Amino acid sequence: MIARQEQVCRRLMSVPGVGPITALAFRATIDQPDRFRRSRDVGAHLGLTPARYQSGETDIQGKVSRCGDELARTALYEAAHSLLVLSKKWSSLRAWGMNVAKRRGMARARVAVARKLAGILHRMWSDATEFRFGKAPGRVSA
């Protein structure tokens, strides 16, 4: 399999929820990580930003703008879904996503986690770093 042979894809697949299809789609879409000045811009490039309708006093923040590559956006959305629903291992990204889901609903949480995941994958690729799960919240003993 191509994803197992390539070092970048193996590093990206270390993130919970990201499999070979997501890693390959992200790698093919971004192609060169130095095209983006900030990792935050990758989510907007893939169309994971809210579309806005503004006219006069009307300002509606709507669904996903759907600009950019559809395959990579869909793969990141599915990766976010599996991170939130199927993954059993704790990570600070999953905890953040579950807090968003409590406040705003699961559909918006998936899009938010997908956008954050795009930034994390870009940063991991450009810095050649591994995924950090974060510190699990410890129990406070009184």
mmCIF file of C-alpha atoms in Angstrom:
data_model
loop_
_atom_site.group_PDB
_atom_site.id
_atom_site.type_symbol
_atom_site.label_atom_id
_atom_site.label_comp_id
_atom_site.label_asym_id
_atom_site.label_seq_id
_atom_site.Cartn_x
_atom_site.Cartn_y
_atom_site.Cartn_z
ATOM 1 C CA MET A 1 0.000 0.000 0.000
ATOM 2 C CA ILE A 2 1.300 3.457 -0.914
ATOM 3 C CA ALA A 3 0.360 5.072 2.404
ATOM 4 C CA ARG A 4 2.479 2.635 4.411
ATOM 5 C CA GLN A 5 5.546 3.189 2.236
ATOM 6 C CA GLU A 6 5.517 6.961 2.413
ATOM 7 C CA GLN A 7 6.869 8.515 5.593
ATOM 8 C CA VAL A 8 4.565 11.576 5.511
ATOM 9 C CA CYS A 9 1.431 9.440 5.232
ATOM 10 C CA ARG A 10 2.577 7.164 8.050
ATOM 11 C CA ARG A 11 3.078 10.198 10.279
ATOM 12 C CA LEU A 12 -0.367 11.571 9.374
ATOM 13 C CA MET A 13 -1.979 8.181 10.082
ATOM 14 C CA SER A 14 -0.692 8.357 13.680
ATOM 15 C CA VAL A 15 -3.555 10.787 14.390
ATOM 16 C CA PRO A 16 -6.618 8.946 15.716
ATOM 17 C CA GLY A 17 -9.335 8.789 13.073
ATOM 18 C CA VAL A 18 -6.968 9.395 10.147
ATOM 19 C CA GLY A 19 -6.563 6.364 7.931
ATOM 20 C CA PRO A 20 -4.745 5.731 4.657
ATOM 21 C CA ILE A 21 -7.434 7.319 2.459
ATOM 22 C CA THR A 22 -7.515 10.522 4.500
ATOM 23 C CA ALA A 23 -3.722 10.715 4.640
ATOM 24 C CA LEU A 24 -3.350 10.193 0.892
ATOM 25 C CA ALA A 25 -6.144 12.644 0.034
ATOM 26 C CA PHE A 26 -4.636 15.309 2.309
ATOM 27 C CA ARG A 27 -1.129 14.678 0.941
ATOM 28 C CA ALA A 28 -2.310 14.889 -2.668
ATOM 29 C CA THR A 29 -4.403 18.018 -2.097
ATOM 30 C CA ILE A 30 -1.854 20.057 -0.161
ATOM 31 C CA ASP A 31 1.150 18.748 -2.158
ATOM 32 C CA GLN A 32 3.627 21.269 -0.703
ATOM 33 C CA PRO A 33 3.082 22.368 2.894
ATOM 34 C CA ASP A 34 5.128 25.555 2.450
ATOM 35 C CA ARG A 35 2.406 26.981 0.153
ATOM 36 C CA PHE A 36 0.533 28.016 3.288
ATOM 37 C CA ARG A 37 1.950 30.655 5.585
ATOM 38 C CA ARG A 38 -0.138 29.493 8.546
ATOM 39 C CA SER A 39 -1.616 26.093 9.315
ATOM 40 C CA ARG A 40 -4.908 27.804 10.088
ATOM 41 C CA ASP A 41 -5.310 28.680 6.396
ATOM 42 C CA VAL A 42 -5.485 25.017 5.308
ATOM 43 C CA GLY A 43 -9.015 24.532 6.657
ATOM 44 C CA ALA A 44 -10.228 27.554 4.702
ATOM 45 C CA HIS A 45 -8.478 26.291 1.565
ATOM 46 C CA LEU A 46 -10.376 23.002 1.842
ATOM 47 C CA GLY A 47 -13.740 24.742 2.285
ATOM 48 C CA LEU A 48 -14.233 24.022 5.967
ATOM 49 C CA THR A 49 -15.341 27.569 6.775
ATOM 50 C CA PRO A 50 -18.902 28.785 7.300
ATOM 51 C CA ALA A 51 -20.538 30.439 4.293
ATOM 52 C CA ARG A 52 -21.953 33.880 5.007
ATOM 53 C CA TYR A 53 -24.853 35.746 3.534
ATOM 54 C CA GLN A 54 -24.810 39.485 4.211
ATOM 55 C CA SER A 55 -27.286 42.015 2.911
ATOM 56 C CA GLY A 56 -28.113 45.213 4.729
ATOM 57 C CA GLU A 57 -28.708 44.315 8.355
ATOM 58 C CA THR A 58 -28.998 40.597 7.545
ATOM 59 C CA ASP A 59 -25.979 38.522 8.505
ATOM 60 C CA ILE A 60 -26.489 34.763 8.280
ATOM 61 C CA GLN A 61 -23.649 32.382 9.025
ATOM 62 C CA GLY A 62 -24.600 29.196 7.244
ATOM 63 C CA LYS A 63 -23.311 25.826 6.135
ATOM 64 C CA VAL A 64 -19.837 24.872 4.985
ATOM 65 C CA SER A 65 -18.616 27.009 2.075
ATOM 66 C CA ARG A 66 -17.541 23.951 0.008
ATOM 67 C CA CYS A 67 -14.639 25.652 -1.722
ATOM 68 C CA GLY A 68 -11.573 23.565 -2.437
ATOM 69 C CA ASP A 69 -11.079 19.848 -2.923
ATOM 70 C CA GLU A 70 -14.186 17.784 -2.194
ATOM 71 C CA LEU A 71 -12.350 14.489 -1.623
ATOM 72 C CA ALA A 72 -10.016 15.912 1.023
ATOM 73 C CA ARG A 73 -12.856 17.788 2.736
ATOM 74 C CA THR A 74 -15.010 14.654 2.858
ATOM 75 C CA ALA A 75 -12.112 12.532 4.102
ATOM 76 C CA LEU A 76 -11.353 15.008 6.896
ATOM 77 C CA TYR A 77 -15.042 15.137 7.848
ATOM 78 C CA GLU A 78 -15.139 11.334 8.083
ATOM 79 C CA ALA A 79 -11.886 11.320 10.065
ATOM 80 C CA ALA A 80 -13.386 13.830 12.492
ATOM 81 C CA HIS A 81 -16.484 11.654 12.829
ATOM 82 C CA SER A 82 -14.436 8.554 13.637
ATOM 83 C CA LEU A 83 -12.278 10.559 16.059
ATOM 84 C CA LEU A 84 -15.346 11.762 17.950
ATOM 85 C CA VAL A 85 -17.523 8.645 17.799
ATOM 86 C CA LEU A 86 -15.374 5.563 17.253
ATOM 87 C CA SER A 87 -12.060 6.418 18.891
ATOM 88 C CA LYS A 88 -11.682 5.153 22.450
ATOM 89 C CA LYS A 89 -8.275 6.707 23.148
ATOM 90 C CA TRP A 90 -8.335 10.049 24.949
ATOM 91 C CA SER A 91 -6.875 13.105 23.249
ATOM 92 C CA SER A 92 -7.241 16.809 23.876
ATOM 93 C CA LEU A 93 -8.632 17.187 20.335
ATOM 94 C CA ARG A 94 -11.395 14.663 21.061
ATOM 95 C CA ALA A 95 -12.209 16.328 24.388
ATOM 96 C CA TRP A 96 -12.421 19.726 22.661
ATOM 97 C CA GLY A 97 -14.675 18.288 19.960
ATOM 98 C CA MET A 98 -17.006 16.694 22.493
ATOM 99 C CA ASN A 99 -17.325 20.038 24.305
ATOM 100 C CA VAL A 100 -18.268 21.697 21.008
ATOM 101 C CA ALA A 101 -20.794 18.892 20.401
ATOM 102 C CA LYS A 102 -22.442 19.549 23.770
ATOM 103 C CA ARG A 103 -22.784 23.268 23.038
ATOM 104 C CA ARG A 104 -23.508 23.356 19.304
ATOM 105 C CA GLY A 105 -24.446 19.828 18.210
ATOM 106 C CA MET A 106 -22.580 16.912 16.679
ATOM 107 C CA ALA A 107 -22.772 18.064 13.046
ATOM 108 C CA ARG A 108 -21.076 21.386 13.769
ATOM 109 C CA ALA A 109 -18.573 19.657 16.028
ATOM 110 C CA ARG A 110 -17.547 17.352 13.165
ATOM 111 C CA VAL A 111 -16.881 20.303 10.887
ATOM 112 C CA ALA A 112 -14.994 22.147 13.626
ATOM 113 C CA VAL A 113 -12.836 19.111 14.399
ATOM 114 C CA ALA A 114 -12.241 18.531 10.672
ATOM 115 C CA ARG A 115 -11.008 22.091 10.293
ATOM 116 C CA LYS A 116 -8.776 21.803 13.331
ATOM 117 C CA LEU A 117 -7.562 18.424 12.090
ATOM 118 C CA ALA A 118 -6.517 20.007 8.777
ATOM 119 C CA GLY A 119 -4.380 22.525 10.659
ATOM 120 C CA ILE A 120 -2.856 19.833 12.863
ATOM 121 C CA LEU A 121 -2.029 17.593 9.897
ATOM 122 C CA HIS A 122 -0.409 20.514 8.071
ATOM 123 C CA ARG A 123 1.684 21.423 11.101
ATOM 124 C CA MET A 124 2.744 17.795 11.618
ATOM 125 C CA TRP A 125 3.770 17.566 7.972
ATOM 126 C CA SER A 126 5.665 20.874 7.805
ATOM 127 C CA ASP A 127 7.490 20.408 11.138
ATOM 128 C CA ALA A 128 7.959 16.610 10.823
ATOM 129 C CA THR A 129 6.508 16.139 14.315
ATOM 130 C CA GLU A 130 4.329 13.408 15.777
ATOM 131 C CA PHE A 131 0.758 13.820 17.024
ATOM 132 C CA ARG A 132 0.521 14.911 20.660
ATOM 133 C CA PHE A 133 -2.431 13.468 22.517
ATOM 134 C CA GLY A 134 -2.147 16.022 25.320
ATOM 135 C CA LYS A 135 -2.298 15.452 29.027
ATOM 136 C CA ALA A 136 -5.282 13.485 30.202
ATOM 137 C CA PRO A 137 -7.188 15.254 32.960
ATOM 138 C CA GLY A 138 -6.073 13.710 36.219
ATOM 139 C CA ARG A 139 -8.185 13.103 39.255
ATOM 140 C CA VAL A 140 -7.938 15.700 41.946
ATOM 141 C CA SER A 141 -7.568 14.142 45.371
ATOM 142 C CA ALA A 142 -8.759 16.208 48.290
#
